[in-house]
Coordinates of C-alpha atoms (C1' of nucleotides) in Angstrom, one line a residue:
Chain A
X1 CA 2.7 -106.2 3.8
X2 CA 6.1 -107.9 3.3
X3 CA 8.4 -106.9 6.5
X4 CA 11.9 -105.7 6.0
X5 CA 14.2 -108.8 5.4
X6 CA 17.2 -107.9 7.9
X7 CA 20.2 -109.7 6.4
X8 CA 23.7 -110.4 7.4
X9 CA 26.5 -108.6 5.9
X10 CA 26.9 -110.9 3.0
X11 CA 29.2 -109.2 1.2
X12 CA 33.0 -107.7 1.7
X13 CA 34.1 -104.0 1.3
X14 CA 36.3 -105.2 -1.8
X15 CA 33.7 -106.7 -3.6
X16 CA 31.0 -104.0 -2.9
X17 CA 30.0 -102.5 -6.4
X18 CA 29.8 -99.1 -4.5
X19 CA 33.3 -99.3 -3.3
X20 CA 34.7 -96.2 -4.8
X21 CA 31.7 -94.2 -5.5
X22 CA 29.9 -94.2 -1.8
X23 CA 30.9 -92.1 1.5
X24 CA 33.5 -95.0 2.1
X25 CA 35.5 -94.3 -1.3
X26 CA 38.5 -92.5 -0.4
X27 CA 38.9 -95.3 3.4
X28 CA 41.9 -97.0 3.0
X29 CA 42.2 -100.7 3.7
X30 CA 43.2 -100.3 7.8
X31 CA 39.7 -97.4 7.3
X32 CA 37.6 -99.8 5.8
X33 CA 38.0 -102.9 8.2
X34 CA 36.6 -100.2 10.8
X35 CA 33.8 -99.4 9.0
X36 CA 33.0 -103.1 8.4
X37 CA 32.5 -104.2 11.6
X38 CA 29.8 -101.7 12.6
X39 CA 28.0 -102.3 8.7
X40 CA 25.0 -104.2 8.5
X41 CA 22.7 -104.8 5.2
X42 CA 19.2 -103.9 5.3
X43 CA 17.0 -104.4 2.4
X44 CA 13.1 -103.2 1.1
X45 CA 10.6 -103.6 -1.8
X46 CA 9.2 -101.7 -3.6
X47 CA 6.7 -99.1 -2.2
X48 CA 8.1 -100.1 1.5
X49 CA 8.6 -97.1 3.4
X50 CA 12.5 -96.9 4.8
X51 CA 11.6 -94.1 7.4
X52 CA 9.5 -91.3 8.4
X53 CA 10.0 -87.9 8.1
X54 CA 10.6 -87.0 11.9
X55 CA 11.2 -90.4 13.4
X56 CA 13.7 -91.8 15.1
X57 CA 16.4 -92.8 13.0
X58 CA 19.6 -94.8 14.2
X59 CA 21.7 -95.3 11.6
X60 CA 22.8 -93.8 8.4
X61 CA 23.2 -95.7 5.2
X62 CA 24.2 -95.7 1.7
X63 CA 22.2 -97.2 -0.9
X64 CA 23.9 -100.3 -2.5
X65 CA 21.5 -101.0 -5.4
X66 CA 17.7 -99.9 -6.3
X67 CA 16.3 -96.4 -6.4
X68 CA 14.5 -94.5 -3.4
X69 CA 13.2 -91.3 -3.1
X70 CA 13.3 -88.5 -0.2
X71 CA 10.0 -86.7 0.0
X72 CA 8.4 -83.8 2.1
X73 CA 4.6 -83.5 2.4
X74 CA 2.3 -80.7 3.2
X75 CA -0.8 -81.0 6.0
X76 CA -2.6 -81.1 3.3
X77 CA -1.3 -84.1 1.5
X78 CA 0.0 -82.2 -1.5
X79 CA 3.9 -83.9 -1.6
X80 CA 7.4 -82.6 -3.4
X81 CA 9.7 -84.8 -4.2
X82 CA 13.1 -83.3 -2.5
X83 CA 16.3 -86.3 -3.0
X84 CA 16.3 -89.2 -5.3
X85 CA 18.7 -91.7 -3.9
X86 CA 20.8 -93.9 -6.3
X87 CA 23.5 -96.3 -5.9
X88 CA 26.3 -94.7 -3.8
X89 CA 24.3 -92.0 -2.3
X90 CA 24.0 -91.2 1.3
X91 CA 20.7 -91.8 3.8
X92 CA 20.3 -89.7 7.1
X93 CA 22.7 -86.9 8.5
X94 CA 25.3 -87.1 11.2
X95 CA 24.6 -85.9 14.5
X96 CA 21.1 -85.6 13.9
X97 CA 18.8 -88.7 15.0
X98 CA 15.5 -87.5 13.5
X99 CA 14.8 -88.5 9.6
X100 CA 14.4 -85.1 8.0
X101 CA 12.3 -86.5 5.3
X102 CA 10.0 -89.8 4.4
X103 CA 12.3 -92.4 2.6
X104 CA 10.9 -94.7 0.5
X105 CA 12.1 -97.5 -1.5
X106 CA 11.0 -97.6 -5.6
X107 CA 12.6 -100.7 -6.5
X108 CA 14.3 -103.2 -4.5
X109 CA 16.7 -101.4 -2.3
X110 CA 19.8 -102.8 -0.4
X111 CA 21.3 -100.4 2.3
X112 CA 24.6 -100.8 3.8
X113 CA 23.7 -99.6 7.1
X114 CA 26.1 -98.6 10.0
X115 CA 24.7 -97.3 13.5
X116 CA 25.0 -93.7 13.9
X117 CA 27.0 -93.7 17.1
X118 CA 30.0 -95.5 16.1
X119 CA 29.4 -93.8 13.0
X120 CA 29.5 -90.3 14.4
X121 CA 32.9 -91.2 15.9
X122 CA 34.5 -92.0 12.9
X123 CA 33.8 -89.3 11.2
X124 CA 35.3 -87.2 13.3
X125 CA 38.8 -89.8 13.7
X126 CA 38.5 -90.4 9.8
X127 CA 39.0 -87.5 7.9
X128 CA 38.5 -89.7 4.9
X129 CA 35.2 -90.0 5.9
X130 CA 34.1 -86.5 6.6
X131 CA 36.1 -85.6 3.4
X132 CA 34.4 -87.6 1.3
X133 CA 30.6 -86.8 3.2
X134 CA 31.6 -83.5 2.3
X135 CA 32.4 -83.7 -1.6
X136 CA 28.8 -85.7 -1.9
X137 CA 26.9 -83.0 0.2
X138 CA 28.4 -80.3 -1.9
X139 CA 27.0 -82.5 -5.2
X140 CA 24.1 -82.5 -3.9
X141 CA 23.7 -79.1 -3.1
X142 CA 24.5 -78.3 -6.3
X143 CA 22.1 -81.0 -7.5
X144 CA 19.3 -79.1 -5.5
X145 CA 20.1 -75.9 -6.6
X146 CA 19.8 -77.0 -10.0
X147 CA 16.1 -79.0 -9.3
X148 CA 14.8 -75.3 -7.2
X149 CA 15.7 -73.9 -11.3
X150 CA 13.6 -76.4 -13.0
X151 CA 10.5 -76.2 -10.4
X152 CA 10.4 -72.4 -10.1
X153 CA 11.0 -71.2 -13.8
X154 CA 10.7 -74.0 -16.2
X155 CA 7.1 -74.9 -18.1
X156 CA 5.9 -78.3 -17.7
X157 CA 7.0 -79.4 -20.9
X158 CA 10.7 -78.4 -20.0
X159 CA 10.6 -80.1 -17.0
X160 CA 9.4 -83.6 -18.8
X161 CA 12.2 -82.5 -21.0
X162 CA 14.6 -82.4 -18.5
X163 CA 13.6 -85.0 -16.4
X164 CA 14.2 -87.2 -19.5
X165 CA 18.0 -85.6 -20.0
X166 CA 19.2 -86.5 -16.7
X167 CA 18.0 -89.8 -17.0
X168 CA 19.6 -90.4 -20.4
X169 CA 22.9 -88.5 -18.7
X170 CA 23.1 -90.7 -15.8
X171 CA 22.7 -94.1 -17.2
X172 CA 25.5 -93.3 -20.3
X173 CA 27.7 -92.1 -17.1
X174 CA 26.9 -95.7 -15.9
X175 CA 28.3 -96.6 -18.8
X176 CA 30.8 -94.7 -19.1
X177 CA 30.1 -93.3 -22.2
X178 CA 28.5 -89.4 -23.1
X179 CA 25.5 -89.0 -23.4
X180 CA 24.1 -87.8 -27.5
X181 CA 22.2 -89.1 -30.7
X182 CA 20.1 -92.1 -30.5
X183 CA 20.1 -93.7 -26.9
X184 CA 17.6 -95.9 -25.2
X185 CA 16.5 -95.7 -21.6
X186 CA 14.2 -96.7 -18.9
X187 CA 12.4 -94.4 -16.6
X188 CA 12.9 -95.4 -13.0
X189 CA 9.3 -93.8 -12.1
X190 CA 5.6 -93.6 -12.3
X191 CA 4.3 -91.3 -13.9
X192 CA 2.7 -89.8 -10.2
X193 CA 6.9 -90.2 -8.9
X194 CA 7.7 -88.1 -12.1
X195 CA 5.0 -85.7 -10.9
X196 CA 5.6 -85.7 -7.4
X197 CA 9.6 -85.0 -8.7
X198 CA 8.5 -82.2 -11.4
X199 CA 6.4 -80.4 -9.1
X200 CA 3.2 -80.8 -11.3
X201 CA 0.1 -83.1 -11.8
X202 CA 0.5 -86.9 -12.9
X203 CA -1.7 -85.6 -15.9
X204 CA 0.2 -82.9 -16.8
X205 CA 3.2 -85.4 -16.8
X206 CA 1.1 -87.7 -18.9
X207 CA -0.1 -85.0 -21.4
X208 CA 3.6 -83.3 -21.9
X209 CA 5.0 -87.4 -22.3
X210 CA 2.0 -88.1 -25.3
X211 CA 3.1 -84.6 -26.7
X212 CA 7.0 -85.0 -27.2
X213 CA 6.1 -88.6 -28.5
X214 CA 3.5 -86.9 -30.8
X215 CA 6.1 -84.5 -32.0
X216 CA 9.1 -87.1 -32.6
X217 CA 11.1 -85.9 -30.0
X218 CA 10.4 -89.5 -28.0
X219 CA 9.1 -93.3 -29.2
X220 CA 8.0 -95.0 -25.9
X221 CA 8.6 -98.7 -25.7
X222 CA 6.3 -100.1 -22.8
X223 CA 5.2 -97.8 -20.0
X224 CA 8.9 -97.1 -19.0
X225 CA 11.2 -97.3 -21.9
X226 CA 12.1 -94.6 -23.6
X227 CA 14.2 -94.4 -27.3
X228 CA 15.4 -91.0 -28.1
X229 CA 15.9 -90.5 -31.7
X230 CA 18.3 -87.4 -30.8
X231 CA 19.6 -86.5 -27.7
X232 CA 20.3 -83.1 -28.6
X233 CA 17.1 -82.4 -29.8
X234 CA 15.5 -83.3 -26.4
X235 CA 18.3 -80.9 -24.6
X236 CA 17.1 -78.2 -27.0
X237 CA 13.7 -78.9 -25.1
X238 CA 14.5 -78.4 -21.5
X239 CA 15.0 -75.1 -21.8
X240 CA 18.8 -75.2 -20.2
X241 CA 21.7 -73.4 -22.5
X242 CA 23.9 -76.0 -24.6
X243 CA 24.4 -79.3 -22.1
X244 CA 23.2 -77.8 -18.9
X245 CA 26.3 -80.2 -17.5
X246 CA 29.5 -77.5 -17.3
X247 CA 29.8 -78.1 -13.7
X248 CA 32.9 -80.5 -13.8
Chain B
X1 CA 29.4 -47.5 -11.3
X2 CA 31.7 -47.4 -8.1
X3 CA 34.7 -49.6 -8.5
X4 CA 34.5 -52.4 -5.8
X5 CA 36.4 -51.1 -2.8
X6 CA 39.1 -53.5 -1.9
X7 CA 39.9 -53.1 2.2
X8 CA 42.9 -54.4 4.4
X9 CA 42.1 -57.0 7.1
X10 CA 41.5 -54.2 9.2
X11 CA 39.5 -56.8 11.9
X12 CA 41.3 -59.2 13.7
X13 CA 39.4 -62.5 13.7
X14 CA 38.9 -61.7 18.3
X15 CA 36.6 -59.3 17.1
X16 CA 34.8 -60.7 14.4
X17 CA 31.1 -60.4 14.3
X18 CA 30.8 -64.1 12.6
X19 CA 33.7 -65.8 14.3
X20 CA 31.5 -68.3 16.2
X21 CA 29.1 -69.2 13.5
X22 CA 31.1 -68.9 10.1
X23 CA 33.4 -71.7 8.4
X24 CA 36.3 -71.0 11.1
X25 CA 33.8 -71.2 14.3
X26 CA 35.5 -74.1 15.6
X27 CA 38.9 -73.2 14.6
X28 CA 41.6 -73.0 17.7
X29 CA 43.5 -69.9 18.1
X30 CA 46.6 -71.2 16.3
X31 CA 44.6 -71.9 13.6
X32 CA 42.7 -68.9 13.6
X33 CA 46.0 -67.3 12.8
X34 CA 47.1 -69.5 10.3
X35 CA 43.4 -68.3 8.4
X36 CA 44.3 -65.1 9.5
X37 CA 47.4 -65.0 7.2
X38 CA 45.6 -65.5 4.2
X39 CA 42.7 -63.1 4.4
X40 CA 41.2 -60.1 3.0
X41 CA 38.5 -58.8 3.0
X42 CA 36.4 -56.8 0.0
X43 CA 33.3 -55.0 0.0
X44 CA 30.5 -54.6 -2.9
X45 CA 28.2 -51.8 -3.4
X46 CA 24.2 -52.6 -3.5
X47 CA 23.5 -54.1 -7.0
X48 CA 26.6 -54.9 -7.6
X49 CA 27.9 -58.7 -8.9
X50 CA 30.3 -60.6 -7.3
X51 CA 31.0 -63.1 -9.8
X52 CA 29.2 -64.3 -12.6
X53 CA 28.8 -68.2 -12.9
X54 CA 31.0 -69.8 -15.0
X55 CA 33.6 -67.2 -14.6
X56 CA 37.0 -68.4 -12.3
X57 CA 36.5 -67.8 -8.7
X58 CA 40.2 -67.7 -7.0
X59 CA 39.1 -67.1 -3.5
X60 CA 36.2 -68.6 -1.2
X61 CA 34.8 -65.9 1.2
X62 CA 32.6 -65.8 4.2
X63 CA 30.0 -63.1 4.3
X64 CA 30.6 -60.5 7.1
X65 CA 27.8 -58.1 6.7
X66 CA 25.2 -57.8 4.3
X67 CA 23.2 -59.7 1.8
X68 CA 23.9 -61.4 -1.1
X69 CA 21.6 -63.4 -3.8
X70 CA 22.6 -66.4 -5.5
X71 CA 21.0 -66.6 -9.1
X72 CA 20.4 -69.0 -12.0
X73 CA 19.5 -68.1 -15.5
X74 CA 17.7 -69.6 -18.2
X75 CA 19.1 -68.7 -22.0
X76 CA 16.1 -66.7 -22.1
X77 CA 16.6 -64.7 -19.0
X78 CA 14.4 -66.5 -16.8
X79 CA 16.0 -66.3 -13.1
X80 CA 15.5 -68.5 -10.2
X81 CA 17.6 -67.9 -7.1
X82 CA 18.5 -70.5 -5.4
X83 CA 20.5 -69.4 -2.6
X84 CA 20.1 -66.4 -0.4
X85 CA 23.8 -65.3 1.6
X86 CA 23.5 -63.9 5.0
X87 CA 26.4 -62.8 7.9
X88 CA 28.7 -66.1 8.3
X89 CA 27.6 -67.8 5.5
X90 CA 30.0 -69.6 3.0
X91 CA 30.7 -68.1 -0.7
X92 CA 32.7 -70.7 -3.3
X93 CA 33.2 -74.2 -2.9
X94 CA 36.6 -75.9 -1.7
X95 CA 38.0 -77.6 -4.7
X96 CA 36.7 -75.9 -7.7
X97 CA 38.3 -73.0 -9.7
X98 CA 34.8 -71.7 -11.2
X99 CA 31.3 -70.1 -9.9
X100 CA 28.4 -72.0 -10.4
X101 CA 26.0 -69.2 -10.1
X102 CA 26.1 -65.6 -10.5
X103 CA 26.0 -63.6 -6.7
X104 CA 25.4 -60.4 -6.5
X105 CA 25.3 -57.8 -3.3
X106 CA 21.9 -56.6 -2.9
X107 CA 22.9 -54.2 0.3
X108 CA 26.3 -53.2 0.9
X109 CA 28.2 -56.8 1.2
X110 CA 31.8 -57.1 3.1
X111 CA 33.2 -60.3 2.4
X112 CA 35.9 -61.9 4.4
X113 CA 38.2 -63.9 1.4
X114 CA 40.6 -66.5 1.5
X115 CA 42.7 -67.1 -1.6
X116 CA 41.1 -70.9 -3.2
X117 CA 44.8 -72.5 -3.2
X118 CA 46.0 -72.2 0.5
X119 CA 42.4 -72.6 1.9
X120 CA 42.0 -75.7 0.4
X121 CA 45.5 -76.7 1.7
X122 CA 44.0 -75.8 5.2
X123 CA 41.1 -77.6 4.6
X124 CA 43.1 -81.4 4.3
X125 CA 45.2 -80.2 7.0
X126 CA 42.6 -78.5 9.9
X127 CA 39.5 -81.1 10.3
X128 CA 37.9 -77.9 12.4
X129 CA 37.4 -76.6 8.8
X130 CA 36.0 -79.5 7.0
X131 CA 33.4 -80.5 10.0
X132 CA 32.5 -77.1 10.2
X133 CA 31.7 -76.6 6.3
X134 CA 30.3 -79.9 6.2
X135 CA 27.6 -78.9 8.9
X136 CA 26.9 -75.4 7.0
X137 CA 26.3 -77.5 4.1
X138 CA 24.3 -80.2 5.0
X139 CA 22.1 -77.4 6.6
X140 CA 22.5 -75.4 3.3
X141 CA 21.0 -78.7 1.8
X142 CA 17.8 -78.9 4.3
X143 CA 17.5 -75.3 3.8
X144 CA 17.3 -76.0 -0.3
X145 CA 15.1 -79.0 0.4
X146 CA 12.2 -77.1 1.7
X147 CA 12.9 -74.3 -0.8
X148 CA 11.9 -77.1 -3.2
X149 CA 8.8 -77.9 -1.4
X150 CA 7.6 -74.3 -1.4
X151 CA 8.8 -74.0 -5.2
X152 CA 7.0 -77.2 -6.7
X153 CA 3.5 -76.9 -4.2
X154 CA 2.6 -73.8 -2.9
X155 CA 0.2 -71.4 -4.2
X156 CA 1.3 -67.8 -4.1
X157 CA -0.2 -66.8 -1.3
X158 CA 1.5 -69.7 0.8
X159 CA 5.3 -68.5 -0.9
X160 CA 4.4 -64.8 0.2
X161 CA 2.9 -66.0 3.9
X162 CA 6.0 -68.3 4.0
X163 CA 8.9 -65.9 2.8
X164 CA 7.5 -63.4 5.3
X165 CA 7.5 -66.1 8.2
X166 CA 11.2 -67.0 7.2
X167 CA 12.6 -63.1 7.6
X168 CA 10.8 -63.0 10.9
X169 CA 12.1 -66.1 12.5
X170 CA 15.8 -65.0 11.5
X171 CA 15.2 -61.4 12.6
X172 CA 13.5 -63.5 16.4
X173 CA 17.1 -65.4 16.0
X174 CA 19.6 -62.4 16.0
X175 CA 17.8 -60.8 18.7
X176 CA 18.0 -64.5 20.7
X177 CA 14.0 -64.9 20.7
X178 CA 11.3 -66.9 19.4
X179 CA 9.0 -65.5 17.3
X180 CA 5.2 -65.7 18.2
X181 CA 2.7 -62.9 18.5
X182 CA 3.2 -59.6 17.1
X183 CA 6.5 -58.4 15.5
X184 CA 7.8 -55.9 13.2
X185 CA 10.0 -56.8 10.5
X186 CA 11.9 -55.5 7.3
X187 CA 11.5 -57.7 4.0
X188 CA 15.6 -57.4 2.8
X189 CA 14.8 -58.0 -0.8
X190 CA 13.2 -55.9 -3.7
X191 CA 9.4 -57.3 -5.1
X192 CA 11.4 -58.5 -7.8
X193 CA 14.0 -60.3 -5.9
X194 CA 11.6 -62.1 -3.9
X195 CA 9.9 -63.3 -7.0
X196 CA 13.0 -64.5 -8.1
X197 CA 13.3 -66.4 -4.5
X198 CA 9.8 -67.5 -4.8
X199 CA 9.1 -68.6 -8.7
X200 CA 6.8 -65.8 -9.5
X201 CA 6.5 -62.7 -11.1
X202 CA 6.7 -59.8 -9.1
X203 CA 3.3 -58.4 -10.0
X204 CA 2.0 -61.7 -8.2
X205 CA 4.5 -61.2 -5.4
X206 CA 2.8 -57.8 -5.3
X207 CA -0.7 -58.6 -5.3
X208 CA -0.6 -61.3 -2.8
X209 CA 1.1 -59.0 -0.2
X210 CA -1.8 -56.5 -1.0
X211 CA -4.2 -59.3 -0.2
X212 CA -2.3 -60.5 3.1
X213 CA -2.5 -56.2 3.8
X214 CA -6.2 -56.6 2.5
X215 CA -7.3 -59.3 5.3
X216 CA -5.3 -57.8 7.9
X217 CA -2.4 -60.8 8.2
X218 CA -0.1 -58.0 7.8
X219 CA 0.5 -54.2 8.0
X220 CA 2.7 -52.5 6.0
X221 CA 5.2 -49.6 6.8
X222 CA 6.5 -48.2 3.7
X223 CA 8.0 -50.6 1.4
X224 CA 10.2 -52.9 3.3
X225 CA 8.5 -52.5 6.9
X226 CA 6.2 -55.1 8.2
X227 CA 4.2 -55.5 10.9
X228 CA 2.9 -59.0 12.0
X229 CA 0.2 -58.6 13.9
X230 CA 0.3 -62.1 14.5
X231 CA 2.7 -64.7 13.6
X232 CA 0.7 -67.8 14.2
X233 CA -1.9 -66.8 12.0
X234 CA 1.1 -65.7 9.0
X235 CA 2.3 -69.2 9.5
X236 CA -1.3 -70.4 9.3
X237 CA -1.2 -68.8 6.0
X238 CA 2.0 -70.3 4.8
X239 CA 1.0 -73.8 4.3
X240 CA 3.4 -75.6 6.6
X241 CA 2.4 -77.8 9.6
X242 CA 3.0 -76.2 13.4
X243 CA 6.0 -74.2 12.9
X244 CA 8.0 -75.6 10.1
X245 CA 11.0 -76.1 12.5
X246 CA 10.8 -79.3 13.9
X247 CA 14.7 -80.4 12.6
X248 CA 16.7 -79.1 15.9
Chain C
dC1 C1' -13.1 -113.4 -13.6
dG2 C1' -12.7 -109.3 -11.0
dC3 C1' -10.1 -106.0 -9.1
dA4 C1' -6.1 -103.0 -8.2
dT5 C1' -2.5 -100.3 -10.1
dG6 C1' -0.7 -97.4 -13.5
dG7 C1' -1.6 -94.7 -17.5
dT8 C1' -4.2 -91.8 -21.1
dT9 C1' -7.3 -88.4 -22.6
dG10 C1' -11.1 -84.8 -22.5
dA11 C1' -13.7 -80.6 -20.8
dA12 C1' -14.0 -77.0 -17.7
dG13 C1' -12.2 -74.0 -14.6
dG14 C1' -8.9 -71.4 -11.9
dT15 C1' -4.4 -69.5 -10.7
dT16 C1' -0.8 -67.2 -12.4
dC17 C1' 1.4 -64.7 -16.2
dT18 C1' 1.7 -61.0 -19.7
dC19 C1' 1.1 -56.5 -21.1
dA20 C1' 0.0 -52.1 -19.9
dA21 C1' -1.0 -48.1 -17.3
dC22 C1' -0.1 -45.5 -13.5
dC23 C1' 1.8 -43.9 -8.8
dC24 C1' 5.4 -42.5 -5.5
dT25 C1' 10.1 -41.2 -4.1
dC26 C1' 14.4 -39.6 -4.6
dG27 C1' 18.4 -37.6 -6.7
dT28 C1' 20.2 -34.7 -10.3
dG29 C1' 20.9 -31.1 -13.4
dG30 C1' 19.1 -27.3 -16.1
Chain D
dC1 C1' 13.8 -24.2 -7.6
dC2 C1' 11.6 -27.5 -9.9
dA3 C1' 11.3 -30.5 -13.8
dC4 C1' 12.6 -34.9 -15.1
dG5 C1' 13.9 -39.5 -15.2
dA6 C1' 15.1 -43.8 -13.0
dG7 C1' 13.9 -47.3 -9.8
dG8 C1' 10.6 -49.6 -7.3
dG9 C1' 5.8 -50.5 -6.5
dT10 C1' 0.6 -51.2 -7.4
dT11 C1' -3.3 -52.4 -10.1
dG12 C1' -6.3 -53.9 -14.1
dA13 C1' -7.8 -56.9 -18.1
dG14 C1' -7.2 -60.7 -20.8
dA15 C1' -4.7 -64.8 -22.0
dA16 C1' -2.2 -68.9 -21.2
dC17 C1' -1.0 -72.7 -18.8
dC18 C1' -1.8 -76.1 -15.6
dT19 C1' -5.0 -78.3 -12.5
dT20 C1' -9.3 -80.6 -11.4
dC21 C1' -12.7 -83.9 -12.1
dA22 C1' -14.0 -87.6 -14.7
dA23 C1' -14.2 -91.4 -17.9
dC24 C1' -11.8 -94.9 -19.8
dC25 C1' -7.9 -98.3 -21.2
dA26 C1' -4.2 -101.8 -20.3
dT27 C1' -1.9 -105.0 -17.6
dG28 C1' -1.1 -108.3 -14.1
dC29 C1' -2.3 -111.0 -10.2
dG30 C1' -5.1 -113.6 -6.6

DNA sequence: CGCATGGTTGAAGGTTCTCAACCCTCGTGG
DNA sequence: CCACGAGGGTTGAGAACCTTCAACCATGCG
């Protein structure tokens, strides 16, 4: 097992890619040169766990680049997927020094880290801060809400469905463009993540992926790429009313 | 249908039966009356919506008395609720002129509004307000989080044995105890309601309460009345490890 | 090469849903 | 007064959907 590579803060606040997207968006220069002395990068391969549910957990983060997902796991083993981090998103809760959930790192992740003391402190002197920690909480809420619809009502096929759409959503945002007709995209999970996500077996997941390709609604290209022929079509799948997106 | 009965602020904010755990709990007395100067309160009849998602929302609110559902539907009329409103908590979200989800009063609701405009002014201008709905929302989030667990991964009987275990835990905490060994409770939702909480139908909600009656892990007294005969052994039921409160 | 990891597919079985009948309570109006 | 209907609840039978268990395939790496 590869330990975690602790690096130096390598990078400045103005170059960051997440500069205007992360907790640290709305920090104004003065803000900012706060913030970066108490930052630190941390980063972690795939697979490596970034914390335990219920351990100790001394600083808070947001992700910088690479995927990682939040889970929750019965005595029994049986796990549900509850937070999938992406660029910009926010690790660990203020105040609290226990991890709430297991944390682990899909791809290659790179955390800008700051310790949660000095942290705590700011948030309260920063308003920018707490503002902005706000505004992403409330996303995510809504986020949530919207995931506790697709586990307790939609059929597995839905969820694939949807799973798929918000995949294809995010990376045209990432590009800036809307999502619709033919698009190409790649799956940032296995097909166990997808099921641990979906709330249903990897099989099932498997079954309802051969299915929509069997039915023209996907082509797969490799394991993890994905060409929809018709966004829309896919939409019409997942069960939601017209784009499921009204929400701002 | 009874028109909803709109009510002065006949409570000043001293006597307030939420005022130390709602939005304004850690609002000063000068600020309290600056809140005070915008409020009013309404009240909604058992059954009765409050708004329907999508439509505009000009006020936030924090729930004085009562219960109040927060639901999601499917174009096919599929529900899910995904949030469940008690005393103190928040209705509406700073910042944004429309419901997401359709609430409803399921006893007799009095809401304590505040009109969207000047409360979001307040919110920039009295950090009291922002930490305070930030910490409501990030344990609105947790609370969502293990929603999602018990959505995606457990079986019927462990939704029913949970749901039952979450009532009596919040009845322990208004009375300032723990729960643990035998305790009466009443279930404040409808079979059908609680399906909608718990992703089932409510002829399974049904028959797994006769089954919990059956093996004697509950009694019941009428509809609504419960008695636990013993709350480990519910919780033993329910799927969780220990007590499923280990965060604080 | 051999093995580990991730993925697909089949058969059988079980949990939950659907459809349906029926019960109880309560309030209302003939 | 009591019949009746509405709302909420229980129970049964059968079907549907998803899981479980198992075999097998493809890829990549030491």
């Amino acid at each position: 097992m590869k330990v975690p590579a602790d690096t130096k803060a390598s990078t400045t606040c103005d170059e960051c890619p997440i500069r205007y997207r992360a907790v640290c968006a709305r920090c104004e220069a003065d803000e900012l040169s706060r913030l970066e002395e108490i930052k630190f990068y941390r980063s972690f391969e795939p697979g490596q766990p970034i914390v335990w549910g219920g351990d100790r957990m001394d600083f808070v983060a947001s992700v910088v680049s690479g995927v990682a997902t939040l889970t929750q796991t019965l005595e029994d083993g049986r796990t549900q997927m509850v937070g999938l981090l992406l660029p910009s998103d926010f690790l660990g809760r203020p105040g609290r020094d226990r991890a709430a959930y297991d944390a682990v790192a899909i791809s290659r992740v790179v955390l800008c880290c700051f310790r949660r003391k000095p942290f705590d402190d700011m948030m309260t002197a920063m308003p920018h801060l707490s503002q902005r920690l706000l505004e992403m909480t409330l996303d995510e809420l809504d986020a949530a809400r919207e995931w506790m619809l697709l586990l307790g009502r939609k059929t597995a096929r839905e969820k694939i469905a949807s799973f798929i759409a918000i995949v294809a959503r995010r990376e045209a945002s990432l590009q800036e463009s809307k999502p619709g007709g033919q698009m190409t995209i790649e799956l940032p999970l296995t097909r166990e993540a997808m099921a641990d996500y979906l709330g249903l077996t990897l099989e099932t997941v498997s079954r309802q992926i051969s299915a929509l390709k069997r039915e023209g609604v996907i082509e797969l290209q490799g394991k993890r790429g994905v060409l929809l022929p018709d966004f829309e079509r896919l939409v019409g799948e997942s069960g939601d009313d017209s784009d499921g997106g009204w929400i701002a």
